[in-house]
Every structure is written in structure tokens, then in C-alpha cells.
XYZ file of C-alpha atoms in Angstrom:
319
model
C -17.463 41.469 36.151
C -18.093 40.193 32.672
C -15.670 40.736 29.912
C -15.987 43.075 26.953
C -15.963 39.839 24.699
C -18.770 38.505 26.754
C -20.609 41.752 26.176
C -19.593 41.954 22.449
C -21.268 38.607 22.277
C -24.363 39.578 23.506
C -25.000 42.290 22.228
C -24.686 40.024 18.773
C -27.076 37.797 19.980
C -29.636 40.356 21.206
C -31.944 42.273 18.957
C -33.488 45.184 21.540
C -31.458 47.906 23.139
C -32.232 50.279 25.435
C -29.537 52.486 26.075
C -29.108 55.457 29.084
C -26.355 57.723 30.565
C -26.348 59.508 34.034
C -28.792 62.541 34.844
C -27.436 65.810 33.482
C -25.578 64.198 30.950
C -22.119 65.547 29.621
C -20.136 64.593 26.534
C -18.625 61.095 27.419
C -22.348 59.733 28.548
C -24.266 61.383 25.332
C -20.966 60.493 23.150
C -20.774 56.886 23.982
C -24.943 56.639 23.745
C -24.868 58.079 20.343
C -21.817 55.865 19.267
C -23.538 52.639 20.541
C -27.268 53.125 19.357
C -25.833 54.263 15.702
C -23.583 50.754 15.387
C -26.027 48.930 16.831
C -28.345 50.320 14.173
C -26.006 49.918 11.526
C -26.556 46.020 12.248
C -30.204 45.856 12.240
C -30.723 45.997 16.152
C -33.815 47.996 17.609
C -32.239 50.677 19.931
C -34.110 52.814 21.865
C -31.200 55.576 23.117
C -32.971 57.605 26.623
C -31.869 60.750 27.931
C -33.669 61.541 31.851
C -32.707 65.337 30.924
C -32.346 67.538 28.154
C -29.349 67.170 25.667
C -27.197 70.384 26.215
C -27.341 72.935 23.431
C -23.267 72.640 22.901
C -23.536 68.931 21.825
C -26.919 69.763 19.837
C -25.196 68.870 17.022
C -23.908 65.261 17.391
C -24.505 63.169 14.763
C -27.860 60.732 15.835
C -28.722 63.515 18.214
C -32.303 63.412 16.752
C -32.585 59.309 17.360
C -32.975 60.049 21.659
C -35.946 59.878 23.471
C -37.294 61.027 26.258
C -39.701 58.903 27.225
C -39.390 55.192 28.475
C -40.462 52.258 26.097
C -43.023 49.944 26.162
C -42.773 46.051 27.467
C -39.928 44.264 29.280
C -38.363 42.507 26.798
C -35.305 45.140 26.575
C -32.114 44.388 26.899
C -30.361 47.587 28.996
C -27.018 49.182 28.106
C -26.108 51.903 30.822
C -23.127 54.110 30.135
C -20.957 56.064 32.358
C -22.321 55.148 35.347
C -23.204 52.277 37.319
C -26.175 53.620 39.715
C -29.479 53.210 39.026
C -30.152 56.507 40.823
C -27.996 58.345 38.787
C -30.097 57.288 35.496
C -33.477 58.842 36.349
C -35.910 58.687 39.188
C -38.752 56.851 37.343
C -36.058 55.633 34.604
C -33.865 53.877 36.735
C -36.146 51.932 38.575
C -37.532 50.752 35.013
C -33.621 50.126 34.335
C -33.402 48.175 37.650
C -36.720 46.108 36.860
C -35.559 44.428 33.780
C -33.780 40.770 33.310
C -30.579 42.162 31.277
C -28.406 45.144 32.101
C -25.228 45.716 30.841
C -22.647 48.710 32.451
C -19.937 50.154 30.799
C -18.161 52.330 32.942
C -14.792 53.977 33.841
C -15.502 55.580 37.229
C -13.486 54.313 40.477
C -16.843 54.453 42.220
C -19.407 53.112 40.041
C -22.191 51.584 42.227
C -23.933 48.010 41.774
C -26.684 48.242 39.079
C -26.399 45.891 35.856
C -26.289 42.052 35.940
C -23.496 42.045 33.538
C -20.541 44.999 34.584
C -17.706 46.022 32.935
C -15.749 48.596 34.245
C -12.109 49.917 33.360
C -10.488 52.714 35.180
C -9.493 54.700 32.103
C -9.879 58.174 30.630
C -13.904 58.184 29.175
C -16.870 55.175 28.730
C -15.948 56.064 24.924
C -12.925 54.714 25.382
C -14.807 51.330 26.022
C -17.094 51.471 23.685
C -14.516 51.933 21.139
C -12.642 48.711 21.972
C -16.398 47.061 22.226
C -16.765 48.094 18.801
C -13.540 46.685 17.867
C -14.996 42.973 19.255
C -18.011 43.099 17.321
C -16.102 44.126 14.016
C -18.243 47.366 13.643
C -16.468 49.867 10.964
C -16.285 53.484 11.751
C -17.648 55.920 9.760
C -17.548 59.889 10.614
C -20.864 59.808 12.640
C -19.930 57.235 15.066
C -16.049 58.593 14.791
C -17.413 61.901 15.708
C -19.372 61.257 18.587
C -16.559 58.922 20.194
C -14.468 61.630 19.230
C -16.249 64.326 21.529
C -16.666 62.013 24.412
C -13.053 61.568 24.891
C -12.559 65.297 24.044
C -14.889 66.185 27.454
C -13.890 63.960 29.601
C -10.484 64.299 29.217
C -10.847 67.899 28.629
C -9.100 68.689 25.642
C -6.455 66.052 26.310
C -5.314 67.957 29.519
C -6.474 65.525 32.815
C -4.477 63.385 34.569
C -5.538 60.213 32.747
C -4.687 61.273 29.209
C -2.217 59.153 27.908
C -0.773 57.155 24.701
C -3.852 55.117 24.401
C -5.921 58.333 24.495
C -4.049 59.965 21.034
C -3.526 56.480 19.300
C -7.869 56.024 19.470
C -7.878 59.814 18.863
C -5.849 59.193 15.313
C -7.653 56.427 14.165
C -10.559 58.442 14.983
C -9.286 61.358 12.880
C -8.370 58.839 10.468
C -11.941 58.031 10.232
C -13.385 61.447 9.236
C -13.534 63.400 12.725
C -12.296 67.075 12.250
C -10.360 67.950 15.571
C -10.416 71.493 15.071
C -13.968 71.459 14.273
C -15.098 69.641 17.561
C -12.824 72.279 19.572
C -14.391 74.979 18.510
C -17.829 73.354 18.897
C -16.860 72.690 22.368
C -14.804 75.446 23.702
C -16.305 78.552 21.360
C -19.588 78.360 21.041
C -21.260 79.241 24.164
C -24.604 81.652 25.271
C -24.306 84.805 26.604
C -26.388 83.167 29.638
C -23.505 81.318 30.661
C -21.283 84.477 30.890
C -24.022 85.859 33.218
C -23.857 82.800 35.274
C -20.094 82.830 35.275
C -20.676 86.261 36.535
C -22.697 85.828 39.753
C -20.838 82.405 40.678
C -17.642 84.458 40.618
C -19.226 86.956 42.687
C -19.658 84.317 45.578
C -16.266 82.416 45.131
C -14.812 82.140 48.174
C -11.421 80.350 49.422
C -10.914 78.336 52.200
C -8.477 75.909 54.044
C -5.756 78.454 53.148
C -6.376 78.401 49.365
C -6.796 75.004 49.357
C -10.820 74.617 48.738
C -12.867 77.105 46.243
C -16.714 76.812 46.543
C -19.362 78.930 44.789
C -23.112 78.571 44.477
C -25.600 79.263 41.930
C -29.463 79.519 43.052
C -32.876 79.322 40.630
C -32.533 82.788 40.965
C -29.929 83.004 39.071
C -30.982 80.941 36.560
C -34.412 82.587 36.043
C -32.037 86.234 36.018
C -30.159 84.694 33.232
C -32.177 83.221 31.373
C -30.083 80.077 31.651
C -30.620 76.717 31.026
C -28.773 74.210 33.358
C -25.888 73.058 30.977
C -25.047 76.817 30.866
C -22.922 76.298 34.149
C -20.949 73.106 33.279
C -17.230 73.099 34.135
C -17.628 76.261 36.557
C -16.030 73.795 39.477
C -13.524 72.683 36.660
C -12.286 76.420 36.303
C -12.375 77.207 39.957
C -9.804 74.502 40.467
C -7.487 76.118 37.715
C -6.749 78.895 40.571
C -3.527 78.778 41.423
C -3.101 76.963 45.108
C -6.526 75.099 44.827
C -6.838 71.754 45.162
C -10.270 70.907 45.328
C -13.562 72.986 43.943
C -17.253 72.682 44.597
C -20.102 74.895 42.801
C -24.156 74.144 44.072
C -26.693 74.940 41.587
C -29.940 75.102 41.840
C -31.904 74.964 38.806
C -35.127 74.317 39.815
C -35.909 74.986 43.724
C -35.219 72.742 46.235
C -33.356 70.404 43.297
C -29.903 71.177 44.074
C -26.456 69.185 42.349
C -23.206 69.527 43.176
C -20.320 69.357 41.106
C -17.019 68.354 42.620
C -12.952 68.789 40.919
C -9.759 67.693 42.528
C -6.544 67.683 41.247
C -6.172 63.966 42.751
C -4.722 64.572 45.818
C -8.430 64.312 46.880
C -10.535 61.699 45.522
C -13.928 63.363 45.398
C -15.652 60.414 44.019
C -15.416 58.862 47.190
C -17.382 62.756 48.858
C -19.812 62.206 46.451
C -20.255 58.684 47.335
C -21.286 59.777 50.720
C -24.036 61.953 49.433
C -25.677 59.040 46.914
C -23.323 60.205 43.821
C -20.613 59.035 41.555
C -18.074 60.012 39.846
C -14.004 59.760 39.836
C -11.283 60.794 41.735
C -10.953 63.908 39.915
C -14.568 64.716 38.894
C -17.720 63.849 40.691
C -20.929 65.080 41.485
C -24.145 64.451 43.619
C -27.669 65.731 43.879
C -29.207 66.729 47.112
C -32.991 68.047 48.623
C -32.856 71.036 50.681
C -32.086 74.137 50.950
C -28.713 75.609 48.867
C -27.482 77.295 52.485
C -27.895 74.071 54.712
C -25.549 72.105 52.215
C -23.274 75.148 51.573
C -21.902 74.765 55.144
C -21.836 71.480 55.207
C -19.763 70.785 52.239
C -17.266 74.038 53.752
C -17.134 71.652 56.396
C -16.061 68.483 54.691
C -13.963 70.343 52.311
C -11.898 71.935 54.903
C -11.710 68.912 56.795
C -9.340 67.052 54.296
C -6.609 69.792 55.133
C -6.857 69.464 58.689
């Protein structure tokens, strides 16, 4: 594994960067990507920030979001930086294969189970990938302006659940303080991320709650959303974000899961745990990833088949 000093030196030497994060991108992936994009552009670098899926509406206000590209660049002269994941398949089908074919691929990730992508890897088990980017920018001598700081703060706020999750520590608040001193408005960020949802989200939530089942004597919470649900609610993929986290808050629940079929046959699963069960290990069995408290994977097939299989796997933790 490379050191952050080595990666900082490489970023200073190179001039053309392709940045990407995982499919179904979250606040940490997008915030980290945009913060690093803005920092590299400020140093005169050519940067191609890429997403395989559209940026969710609730993050559509982030500084620099207009720079995001949804198509791959030409040529193979790019140095790739993959943020918040370390497996090519999680970058996207076509884009992951393209990245894996480049001669220089840097992975910056904070997950316990990260994958094998990258010619240079820096993986630190910490509260957010944005924490790694924060340290990297410091080593590069980048001054935090309001736009970079806002992206980093949103990323950290998102992956710590508003500073509630288990990996939140003194370093988290120390970074947050420095980002606020750089111009972040914490009240505005909290409002935009937690009180800014479309009605379609609540339509989906109603459907998911109507199917919610507690198994293993109340220690497992499991539900699903079908493609018909997304269509009838006129909802987007991101409208069901964090439902699994919500189900984990039920008293007595140790692990929760939500199965989502946004497109027919295109199924994703969000897994959440209080920590006793490492859901990243379960996700890895299905080709996914994440960390102990939050993980996910994609599945090709029918919801009903996956539901039965996943229920069996989750209940097995408590036999």
C-alpha cells in the first residue's frame, strides 16, 4: 500500500486526472470527488470527474457539480483516482473496465473490505473517505476555500450520519471545525441534507414500511421496493436512500436490509448493522462492498428469489 505522501507527490507530478466513485453515489463519494476535483483544477490540472449514475437531487447544489461528466474521456493518458471504493465493478460496468485498463490507478478508500483495484492504494479505516482527502490536500499544500470545504463537510456529515455513527470521534469534530472555519455553514448543510426531500420519497417509504418484516426474534428488519413502486411514486433511485438506516433504528434490530429494483432485473441491496454483524462481509459474498456498519451489493435476478436468500443469510447470523 502506498503512503499518502507518495500519492501527494504523484498528484503534484501528473497533469491529467480521471476521478470516479462508486455506482449509486452517496454524499461521501460525491463530496470527496468534487473536493479533490476543485483542488486539482486550482493547481492547473486537467480533471475529468466522472459518475456512472446521476447525482442525487439532494446533492445537486454542491459546489462544482456542473463539472461532473457522465461519459468516459478519450485516450489512455489519464491517471485515475477512484474514491470511496476499491473494486472496478463498483465504478460501473463499462467505466470500471476502462479504469482497470489504465496504467496508473490510485484508490483512496476507508472501507474494511475494499477490493483489489489500483496500482497504488491507500486504505484507512476511518469515518469517511473525505477524511483521507482532507489529509491529502494538506500534504499537497492546498488551501481550503469555501467550495472545497463545503464538499468535504457534506461528505463527512453524510458518512457519519450527521455525526451519529460509531466511527465518529474527536478527529471528526476537529476536521469539521476547520471546515467551518473555512466558510462552511453547518446549519445550511444539515437542512439541505435532512429536511429537503421530495414527496416521492415518502411515497416509497410508505410502500417499504407496508412490507417491512422483523425476523430472528426482532433482530433482523427486511423490506423491498419493486420497479412498480418507483414508477407509481414517480420516484428516482436516490429517493429510497437511507431507508435501511431508518429500519436499523427500530428497537432490538441488529441488522437491516432493503432490496430495491429501480429497473426490471436491476436489483441493489442496502445493508445496515449496529456493529455486531459485519455486513461488509455479507455484501462481499455477493460481489459488493462497504464497511461493518453499512454495505451493499447488486444482484441480477428476481426480487422474490433474493428476498428468500437474503432472509436466510441474515437469520443465520442469529442461530
